[in-house]
mmCIF file of C-alpha atoms and ligand atoms in Angstrom:
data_model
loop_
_atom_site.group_PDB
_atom_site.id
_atom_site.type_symbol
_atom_site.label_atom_id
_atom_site.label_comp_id
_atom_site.label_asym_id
_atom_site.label_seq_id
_atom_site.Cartn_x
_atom_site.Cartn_y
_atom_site.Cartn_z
ATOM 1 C CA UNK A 21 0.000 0.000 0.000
ATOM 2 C CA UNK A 22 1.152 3.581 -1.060
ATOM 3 C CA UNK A 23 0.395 4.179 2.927
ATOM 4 C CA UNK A 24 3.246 2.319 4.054
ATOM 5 C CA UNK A 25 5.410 2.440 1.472
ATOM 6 C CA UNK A 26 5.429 6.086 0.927
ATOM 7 C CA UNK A 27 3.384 7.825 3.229
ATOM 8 C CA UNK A 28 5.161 11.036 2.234
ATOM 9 C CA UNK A 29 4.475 10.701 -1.325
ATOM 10 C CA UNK A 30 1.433 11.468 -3.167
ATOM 11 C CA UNK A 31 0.423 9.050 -6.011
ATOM 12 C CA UNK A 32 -1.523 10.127 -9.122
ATOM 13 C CA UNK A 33 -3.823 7.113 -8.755
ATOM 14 C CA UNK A 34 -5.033 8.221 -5.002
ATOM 15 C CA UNK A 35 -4.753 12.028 -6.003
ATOM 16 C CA UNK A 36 -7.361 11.019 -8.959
ATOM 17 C CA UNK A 37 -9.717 8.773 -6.837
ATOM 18 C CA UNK A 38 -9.893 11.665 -3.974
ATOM 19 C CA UNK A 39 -10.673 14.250 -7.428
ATOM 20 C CA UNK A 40 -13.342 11.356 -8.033
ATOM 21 C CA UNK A 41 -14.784 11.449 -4.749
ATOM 22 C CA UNK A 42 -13.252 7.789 -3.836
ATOM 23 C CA UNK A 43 -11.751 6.365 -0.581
ATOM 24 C CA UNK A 44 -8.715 5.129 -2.055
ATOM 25 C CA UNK A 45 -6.447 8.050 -0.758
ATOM 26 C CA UNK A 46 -3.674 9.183 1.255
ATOM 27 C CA UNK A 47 -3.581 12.239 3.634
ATOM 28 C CA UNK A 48 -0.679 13.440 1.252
ATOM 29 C CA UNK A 49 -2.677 12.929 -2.094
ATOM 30 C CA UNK A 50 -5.757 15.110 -0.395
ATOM 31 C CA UNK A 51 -2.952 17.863 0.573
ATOM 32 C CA UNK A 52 -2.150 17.430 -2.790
ATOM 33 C CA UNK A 53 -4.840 18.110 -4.751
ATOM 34 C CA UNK A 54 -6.209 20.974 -2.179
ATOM 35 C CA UNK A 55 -3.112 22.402 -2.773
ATOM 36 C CA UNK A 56 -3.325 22.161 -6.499
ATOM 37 C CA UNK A 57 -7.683 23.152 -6.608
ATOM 38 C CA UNK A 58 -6.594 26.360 -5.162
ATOM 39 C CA UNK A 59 -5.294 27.522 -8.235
ATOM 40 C CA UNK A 60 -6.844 25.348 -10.779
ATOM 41 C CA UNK A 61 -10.591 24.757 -9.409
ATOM 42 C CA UNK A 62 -11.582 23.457 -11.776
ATOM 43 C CA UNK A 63 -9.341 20.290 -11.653
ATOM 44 C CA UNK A 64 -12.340 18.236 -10.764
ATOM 45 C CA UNK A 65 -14.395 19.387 -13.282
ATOM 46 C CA UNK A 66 -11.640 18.294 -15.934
ATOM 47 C CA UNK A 67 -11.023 14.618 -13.785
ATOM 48 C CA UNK A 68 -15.118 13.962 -14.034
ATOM 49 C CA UNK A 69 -15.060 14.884 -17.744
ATOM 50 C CA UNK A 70 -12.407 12.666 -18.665
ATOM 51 C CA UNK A 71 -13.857 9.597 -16.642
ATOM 52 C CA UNK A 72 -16.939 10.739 -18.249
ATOM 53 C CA UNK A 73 -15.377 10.250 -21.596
ATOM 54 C CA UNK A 74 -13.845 6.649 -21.089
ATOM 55 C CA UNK A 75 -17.448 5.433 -20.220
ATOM 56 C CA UNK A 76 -18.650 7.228 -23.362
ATOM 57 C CA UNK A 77 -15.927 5.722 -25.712
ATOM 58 C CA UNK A 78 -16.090 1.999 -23.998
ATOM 59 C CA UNK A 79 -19.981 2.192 -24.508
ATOM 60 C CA UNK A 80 -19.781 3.451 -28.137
ATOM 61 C CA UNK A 81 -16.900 0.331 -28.911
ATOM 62 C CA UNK A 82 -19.157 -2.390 -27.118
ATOM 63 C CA UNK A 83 -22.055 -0.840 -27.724
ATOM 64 C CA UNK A 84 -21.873 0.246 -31.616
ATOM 65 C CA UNK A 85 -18.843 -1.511 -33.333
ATOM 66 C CA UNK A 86 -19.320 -4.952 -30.763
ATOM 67 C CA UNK A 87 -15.579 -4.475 -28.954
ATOM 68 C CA UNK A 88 -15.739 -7.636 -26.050
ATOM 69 C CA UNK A 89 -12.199 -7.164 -24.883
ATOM 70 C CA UNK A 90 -10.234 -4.287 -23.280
ATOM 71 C CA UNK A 91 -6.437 -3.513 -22.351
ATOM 72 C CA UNK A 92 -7.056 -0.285 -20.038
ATOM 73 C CA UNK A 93 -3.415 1.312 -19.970
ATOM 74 C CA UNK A 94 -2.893 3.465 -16.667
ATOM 75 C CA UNK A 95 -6.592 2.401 -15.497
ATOM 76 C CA UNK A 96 -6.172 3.371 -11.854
ATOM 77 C CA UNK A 97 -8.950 1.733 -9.386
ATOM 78 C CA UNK A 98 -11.464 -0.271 -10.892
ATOM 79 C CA UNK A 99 -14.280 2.347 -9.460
ATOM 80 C CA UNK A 100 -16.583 4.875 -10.291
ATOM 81 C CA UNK A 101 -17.990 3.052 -12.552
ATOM 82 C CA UNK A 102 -14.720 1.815 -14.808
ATOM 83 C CA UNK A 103 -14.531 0.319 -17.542
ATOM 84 C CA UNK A 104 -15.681 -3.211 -16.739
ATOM 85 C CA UNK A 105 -18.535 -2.245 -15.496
ATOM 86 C CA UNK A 106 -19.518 -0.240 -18.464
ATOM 87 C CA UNK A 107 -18.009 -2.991 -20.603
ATOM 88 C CA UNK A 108 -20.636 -5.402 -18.996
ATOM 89 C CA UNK A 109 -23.763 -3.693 -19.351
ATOM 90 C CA UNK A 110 -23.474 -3.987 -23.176
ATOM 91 C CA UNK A 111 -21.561 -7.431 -23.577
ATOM 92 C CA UNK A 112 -21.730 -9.521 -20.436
ATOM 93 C CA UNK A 113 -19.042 -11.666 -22.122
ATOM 94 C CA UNK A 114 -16.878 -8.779 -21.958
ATOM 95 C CA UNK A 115 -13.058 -8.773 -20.896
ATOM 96 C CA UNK A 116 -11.014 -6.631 -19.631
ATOM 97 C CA UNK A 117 -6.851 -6.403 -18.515
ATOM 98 C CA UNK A 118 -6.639 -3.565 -16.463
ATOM 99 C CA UNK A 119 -2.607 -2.442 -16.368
ATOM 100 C CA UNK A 120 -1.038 -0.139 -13.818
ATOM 101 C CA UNK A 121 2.496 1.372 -12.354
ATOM 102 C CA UNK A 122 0.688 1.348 -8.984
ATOM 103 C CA UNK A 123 0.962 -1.539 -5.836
ATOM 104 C CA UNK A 124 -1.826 0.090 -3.982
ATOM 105 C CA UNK A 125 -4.264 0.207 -7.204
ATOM 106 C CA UNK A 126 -2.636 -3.307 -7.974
ATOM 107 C CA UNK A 127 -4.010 -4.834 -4.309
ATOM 108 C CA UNK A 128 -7.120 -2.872 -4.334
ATOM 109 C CA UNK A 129 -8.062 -3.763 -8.038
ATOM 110 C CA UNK A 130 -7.418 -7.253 -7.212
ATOM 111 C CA UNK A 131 -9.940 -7.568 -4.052
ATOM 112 C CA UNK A 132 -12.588 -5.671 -5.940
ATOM 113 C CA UNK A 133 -12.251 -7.526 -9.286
ATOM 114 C CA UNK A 134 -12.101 -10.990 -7.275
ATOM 115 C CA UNK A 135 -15.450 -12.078 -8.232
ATOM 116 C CA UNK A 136 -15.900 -10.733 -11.553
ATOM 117 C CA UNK A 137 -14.763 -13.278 -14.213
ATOM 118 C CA UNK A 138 -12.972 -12.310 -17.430
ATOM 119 C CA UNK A 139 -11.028 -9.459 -15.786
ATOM 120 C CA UNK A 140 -7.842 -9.403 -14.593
ATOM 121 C CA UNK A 141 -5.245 -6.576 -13.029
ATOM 122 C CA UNK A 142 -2.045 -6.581 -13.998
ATOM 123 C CA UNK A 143 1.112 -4.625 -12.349
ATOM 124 C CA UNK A 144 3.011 -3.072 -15.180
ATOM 125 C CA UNK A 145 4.843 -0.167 -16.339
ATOM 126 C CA UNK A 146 2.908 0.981 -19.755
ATOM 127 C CA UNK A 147 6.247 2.019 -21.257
ATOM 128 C CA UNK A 148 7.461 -1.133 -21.223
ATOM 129 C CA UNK A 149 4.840 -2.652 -24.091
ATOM 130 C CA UNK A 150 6.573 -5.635 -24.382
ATOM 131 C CA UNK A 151 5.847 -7.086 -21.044
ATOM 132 C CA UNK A 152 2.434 -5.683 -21.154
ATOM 133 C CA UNK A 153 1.398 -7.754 -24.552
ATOM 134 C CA UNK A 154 3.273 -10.953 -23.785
ATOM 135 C CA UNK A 155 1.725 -11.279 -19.875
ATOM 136 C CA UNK A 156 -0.199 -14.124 -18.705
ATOM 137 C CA UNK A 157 -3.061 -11.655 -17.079
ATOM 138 C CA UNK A 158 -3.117 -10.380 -20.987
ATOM 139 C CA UNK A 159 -2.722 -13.519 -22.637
ATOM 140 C CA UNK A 160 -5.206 -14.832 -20.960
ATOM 141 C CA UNK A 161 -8.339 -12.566 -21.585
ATOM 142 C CA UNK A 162 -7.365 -10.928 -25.032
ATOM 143 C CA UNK A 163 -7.394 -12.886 -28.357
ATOM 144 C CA UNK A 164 -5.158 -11.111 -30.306
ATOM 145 C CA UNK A 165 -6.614 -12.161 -33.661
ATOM 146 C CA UNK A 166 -9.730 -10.167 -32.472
ATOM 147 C CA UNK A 167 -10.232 -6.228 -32.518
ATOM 148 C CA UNK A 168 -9.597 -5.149 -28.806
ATOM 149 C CA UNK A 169 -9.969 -2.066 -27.221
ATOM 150 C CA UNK A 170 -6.903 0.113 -26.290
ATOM 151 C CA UNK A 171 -7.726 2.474 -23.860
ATOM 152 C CA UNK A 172 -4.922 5.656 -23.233
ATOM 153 C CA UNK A 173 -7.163 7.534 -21.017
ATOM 154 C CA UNK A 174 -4.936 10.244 -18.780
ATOM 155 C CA UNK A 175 -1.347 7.829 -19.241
ATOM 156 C CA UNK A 176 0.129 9.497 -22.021
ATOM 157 C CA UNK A 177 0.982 12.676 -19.826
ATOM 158 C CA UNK A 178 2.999 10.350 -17.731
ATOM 159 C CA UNK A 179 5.569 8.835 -20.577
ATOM 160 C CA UNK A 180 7.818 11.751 -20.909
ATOM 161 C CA UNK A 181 9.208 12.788 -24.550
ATOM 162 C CA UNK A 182 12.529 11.004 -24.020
ATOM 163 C CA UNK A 183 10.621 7.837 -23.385
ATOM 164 C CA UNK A 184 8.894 8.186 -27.094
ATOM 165 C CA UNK A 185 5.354 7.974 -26.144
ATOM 166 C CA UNK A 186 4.621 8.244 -30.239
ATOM 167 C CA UNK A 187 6.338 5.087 -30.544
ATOM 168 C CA UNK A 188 4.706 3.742 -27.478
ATOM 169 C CA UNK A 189 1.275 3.966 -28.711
ATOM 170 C CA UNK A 190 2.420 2.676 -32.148
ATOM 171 C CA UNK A 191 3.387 -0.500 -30.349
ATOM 172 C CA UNK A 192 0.448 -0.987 -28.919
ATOM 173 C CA UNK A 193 -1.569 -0.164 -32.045
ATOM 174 C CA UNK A 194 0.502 -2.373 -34.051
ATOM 175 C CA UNK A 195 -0.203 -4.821 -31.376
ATOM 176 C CA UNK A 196 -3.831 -5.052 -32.459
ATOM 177 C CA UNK A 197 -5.789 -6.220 -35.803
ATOM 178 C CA UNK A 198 -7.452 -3.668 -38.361
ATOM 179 C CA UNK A 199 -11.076 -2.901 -36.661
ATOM 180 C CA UNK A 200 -9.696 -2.382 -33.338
ATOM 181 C CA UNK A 201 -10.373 0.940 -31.262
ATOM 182 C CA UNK A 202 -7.773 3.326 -29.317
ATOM 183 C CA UNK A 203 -9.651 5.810 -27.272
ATOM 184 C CA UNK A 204 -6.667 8.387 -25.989
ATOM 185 C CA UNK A 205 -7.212 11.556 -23.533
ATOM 186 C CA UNK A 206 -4.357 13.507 -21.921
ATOM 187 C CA UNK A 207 -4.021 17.301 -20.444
ATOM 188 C CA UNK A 208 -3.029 20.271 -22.206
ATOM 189 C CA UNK A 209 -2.190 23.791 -21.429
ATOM 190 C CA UNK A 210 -2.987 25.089 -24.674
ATOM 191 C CA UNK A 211 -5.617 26.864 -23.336
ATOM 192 C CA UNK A 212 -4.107 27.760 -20.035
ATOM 193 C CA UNK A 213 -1.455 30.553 -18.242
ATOM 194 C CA UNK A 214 1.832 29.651 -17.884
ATOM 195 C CA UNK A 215 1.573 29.972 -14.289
ATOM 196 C CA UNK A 216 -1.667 27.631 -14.272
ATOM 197 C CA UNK A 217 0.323 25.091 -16.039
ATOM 198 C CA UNK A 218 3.213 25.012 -14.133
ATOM 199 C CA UNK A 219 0.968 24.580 -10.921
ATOM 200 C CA UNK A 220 -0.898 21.354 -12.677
ATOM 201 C CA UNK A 221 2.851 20.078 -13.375
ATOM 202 C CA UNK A 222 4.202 21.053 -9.899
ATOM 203 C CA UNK A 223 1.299 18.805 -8.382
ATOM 204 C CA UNK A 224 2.231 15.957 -10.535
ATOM 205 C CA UNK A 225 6.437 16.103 -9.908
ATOM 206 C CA UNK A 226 5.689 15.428 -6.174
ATOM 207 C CA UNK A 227 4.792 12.094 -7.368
ATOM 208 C CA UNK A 228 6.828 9.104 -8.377
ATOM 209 C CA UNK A 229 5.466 9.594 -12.266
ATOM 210 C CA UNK A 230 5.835 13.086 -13.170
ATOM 211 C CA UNK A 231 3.813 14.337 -16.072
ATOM 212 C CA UNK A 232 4.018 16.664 -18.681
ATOM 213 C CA UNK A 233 1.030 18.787 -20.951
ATOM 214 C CA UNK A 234 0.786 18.224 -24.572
ATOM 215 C CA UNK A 235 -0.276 20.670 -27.772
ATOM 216 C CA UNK A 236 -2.669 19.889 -30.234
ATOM 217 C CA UNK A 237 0.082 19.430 -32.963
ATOM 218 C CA UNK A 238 1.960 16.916 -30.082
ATOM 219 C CA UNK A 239 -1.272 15.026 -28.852
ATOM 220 C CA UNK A 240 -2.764 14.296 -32.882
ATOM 221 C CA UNK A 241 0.705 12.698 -33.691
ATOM 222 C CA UNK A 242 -0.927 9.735 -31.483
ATOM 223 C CA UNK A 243 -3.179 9.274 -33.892
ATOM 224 C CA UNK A 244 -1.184 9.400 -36.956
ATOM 225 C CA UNK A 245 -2.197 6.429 -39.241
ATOM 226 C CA UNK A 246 -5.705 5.648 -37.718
ATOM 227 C CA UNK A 247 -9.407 6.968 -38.456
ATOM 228 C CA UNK A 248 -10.410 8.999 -36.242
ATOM 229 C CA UNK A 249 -14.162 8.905 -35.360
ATOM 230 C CA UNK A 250 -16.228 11.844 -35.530
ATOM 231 C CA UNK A 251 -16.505 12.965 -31.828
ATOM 232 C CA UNK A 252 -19.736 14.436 -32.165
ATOM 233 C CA UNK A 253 -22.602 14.216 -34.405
ATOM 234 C CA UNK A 254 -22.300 16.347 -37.161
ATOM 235 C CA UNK A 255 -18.436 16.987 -36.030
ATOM 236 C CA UNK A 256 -15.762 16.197 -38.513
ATOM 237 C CA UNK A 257 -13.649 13.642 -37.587
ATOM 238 C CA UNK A 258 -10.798 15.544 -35.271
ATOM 239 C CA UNK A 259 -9.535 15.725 -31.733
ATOM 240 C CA UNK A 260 -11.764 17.029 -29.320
ATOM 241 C CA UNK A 261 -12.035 18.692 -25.812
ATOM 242 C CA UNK A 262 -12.504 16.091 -23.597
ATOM 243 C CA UNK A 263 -16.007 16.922 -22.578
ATOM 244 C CA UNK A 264 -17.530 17.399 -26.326
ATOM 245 C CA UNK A 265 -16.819 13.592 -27.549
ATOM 246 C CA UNK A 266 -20.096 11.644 -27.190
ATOM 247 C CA UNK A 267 -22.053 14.485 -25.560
ATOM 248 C CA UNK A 268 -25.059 15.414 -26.395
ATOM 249 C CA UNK A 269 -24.691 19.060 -26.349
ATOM 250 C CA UNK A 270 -21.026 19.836 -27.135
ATOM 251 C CA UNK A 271 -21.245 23.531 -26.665
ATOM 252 C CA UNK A 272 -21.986 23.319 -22.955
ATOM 253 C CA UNK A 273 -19.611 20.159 -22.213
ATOM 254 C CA UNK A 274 -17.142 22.287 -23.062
ATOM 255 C CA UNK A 275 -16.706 23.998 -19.812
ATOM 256 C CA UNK A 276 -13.415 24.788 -18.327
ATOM 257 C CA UNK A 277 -12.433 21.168 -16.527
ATOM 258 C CA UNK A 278 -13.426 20.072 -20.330
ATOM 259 C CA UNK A 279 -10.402 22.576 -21.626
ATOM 260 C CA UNK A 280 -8.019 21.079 -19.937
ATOM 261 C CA UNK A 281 -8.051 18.038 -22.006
ATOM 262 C CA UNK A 282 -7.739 16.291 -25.376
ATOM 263 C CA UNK A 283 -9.602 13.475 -26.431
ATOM 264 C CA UNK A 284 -9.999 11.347 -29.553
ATOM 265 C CA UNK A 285 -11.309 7.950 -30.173
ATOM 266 C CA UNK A 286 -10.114 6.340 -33.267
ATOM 267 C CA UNK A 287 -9.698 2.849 -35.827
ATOM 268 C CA UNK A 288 -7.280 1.189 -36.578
ATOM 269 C CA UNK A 289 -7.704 0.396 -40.444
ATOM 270 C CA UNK A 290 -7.730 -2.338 -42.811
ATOM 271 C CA UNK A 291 -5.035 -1.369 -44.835
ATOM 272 C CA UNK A 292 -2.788 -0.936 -41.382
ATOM 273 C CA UNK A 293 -0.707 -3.687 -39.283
HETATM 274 C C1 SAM B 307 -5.150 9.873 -13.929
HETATM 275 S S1 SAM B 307 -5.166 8.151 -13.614
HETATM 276 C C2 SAM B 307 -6.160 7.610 -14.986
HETATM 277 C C3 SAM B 307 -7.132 6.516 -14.665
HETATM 278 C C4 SAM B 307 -8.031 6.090 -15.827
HETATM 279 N N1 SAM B 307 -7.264 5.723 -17.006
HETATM 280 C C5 SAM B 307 -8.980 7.202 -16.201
HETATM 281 O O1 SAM B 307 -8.692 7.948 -17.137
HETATM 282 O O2 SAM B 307 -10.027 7.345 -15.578
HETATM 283 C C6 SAM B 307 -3.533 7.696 -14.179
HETATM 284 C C7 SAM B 307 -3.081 6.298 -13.751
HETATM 285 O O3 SAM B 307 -1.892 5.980 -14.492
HETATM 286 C C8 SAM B 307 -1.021 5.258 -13.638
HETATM 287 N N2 SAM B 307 0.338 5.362 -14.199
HETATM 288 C C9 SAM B 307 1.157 6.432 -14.255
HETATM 289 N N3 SAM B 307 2.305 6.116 -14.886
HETATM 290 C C10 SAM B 307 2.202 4.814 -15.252
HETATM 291 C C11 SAM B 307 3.060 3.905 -15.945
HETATM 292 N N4 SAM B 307 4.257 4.296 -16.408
HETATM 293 N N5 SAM B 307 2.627 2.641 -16.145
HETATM 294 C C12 SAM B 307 1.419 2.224 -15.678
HETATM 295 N N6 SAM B 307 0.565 3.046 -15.023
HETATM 296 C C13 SAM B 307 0.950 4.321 -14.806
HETATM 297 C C14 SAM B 307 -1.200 5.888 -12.278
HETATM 298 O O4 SAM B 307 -0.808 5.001 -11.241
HETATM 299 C C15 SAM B 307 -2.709 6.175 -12.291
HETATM 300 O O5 SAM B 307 -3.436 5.110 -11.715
#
């Protein structure tokens, strides 16, 4: 547990659950996070619209283009209504690997997933793809001649540039046959003060993964090669604030927790592997 191990640390998995309104947290994440809300309020705002926007994207690939199987890449606590649980309101056959840096989300994800069959948690550095794709836990629930669902919901912020997230992703994507679905969010500052975004990043340093905030230009290069679904009806197909993709009324989901992110779902196509 994060509690013994490093009592004086905060984690971005317990900061994230105490943004979520979970239980999962230390005394040092809540300092954290108080710390950090009093100059970006609306921190919470952003950390509800981006789990918003996993449950929207997992619905839409179960739901819509019949995705049964998940690899959920930095998933942090299988709670608030995570991606299993979305997963198995559409396809009770559904799987999902849930992967994470972690020990505390690690012990906790295992107790609560105990019961539920065809999930698994797996402790695993995301950088280090390899490992990921070859585990047992993975092996075991994804069929890798099937499309699968990659979900990069708030990791990519935490594999720094000299760790080539770019051609992280691309491993993963290559990873997985034509017809399968990345769904990617991560922060950005684009819209934000220097000072703002240096606070966000402060919060984040005190932790054992550090983060950084992407651009527009930076965060579409994840997507370079795949289709990208329209987020929106009536939207072309483009990144998105993280609030707009799947809502119903884009133009008020676009508040300023929603600015904070980018967000894009998109397919991997035939002529790609
Ligand atoms: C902000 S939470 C995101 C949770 C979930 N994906 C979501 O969007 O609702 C980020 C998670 O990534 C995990 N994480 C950070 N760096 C990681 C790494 N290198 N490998 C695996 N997990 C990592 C943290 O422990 C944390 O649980």
């Amino acid at each position: 547990m994060n509690e013994a191990t490093a009592p004086d640390r905060p984690f971005a998995a317990g900061m994230y659950d105490y943004l979520l309104g979970g239980t999962a947290n230390t005394a040092v994440d809540r300092a954290t996070v108080e710390q950090m809300l009093t100059v970006l309020p609306e921190m919470r705002q952003g950390a509800w619209a981006n789990r918003g926007f996993l449950q929207r994207a997992v619905a839409r690939m179960a739901g819509e283009w019949n995705i049964n199987q998940f690899i959920d890449l930095g998933a942090g606590l299988p709670t608030q209504r995570h991606t299993h649980e979305v997963v198995r309101e559409l396809r009770p056959d559904g799987r999902v690997v849930y992967v994470d840096i972690d020990p505390m989300v690690i012990e906790r994800g295992r107790t609560l997933l105990a019961d539920e069959a065809g999930t698994d948690v797996l402790e695993a550095d995301v950088r280090d793809a390899e490992r990921v794709l070859t585990a047992p836990e993975t092996r075991a629930l994804i069929d890798f001649d099937q499309p699968v669902g990659l979900l990069m919901v708030a990791i990519t912020h935490f594999v720094l540039d000299k760790d080539d997230p770019w051609g992280l992703v691309r491993r993963y994507v290559d990873a997985v046959p034509p017809g399968s679905y990345l769904a990617i969010s991560a922060p950005t500052a684009d819209k934000q003060s220097a000072r703002i975004r240096d606070a966000m990043l402060a919060g984040l340093a005190k932790t054992p993964t550090p983060a950084v905030e992407r651009s527009l230009e930076e965060f579409s290069r994840f997507l370079d090669g795949l289709e990208i679904v329209p987020p929106y009806p009536g939207a072309e197909p483009a990144v998105a604030h993280i609030g707009q993709w799947g809502a119903e009324d884009p133009v008020a989901a676009d508040d300023d927790g929603s600015r904070w992110w980018y967000a894009a779902v998109a397919r991997k196509p035939s002529d790609e592997r």
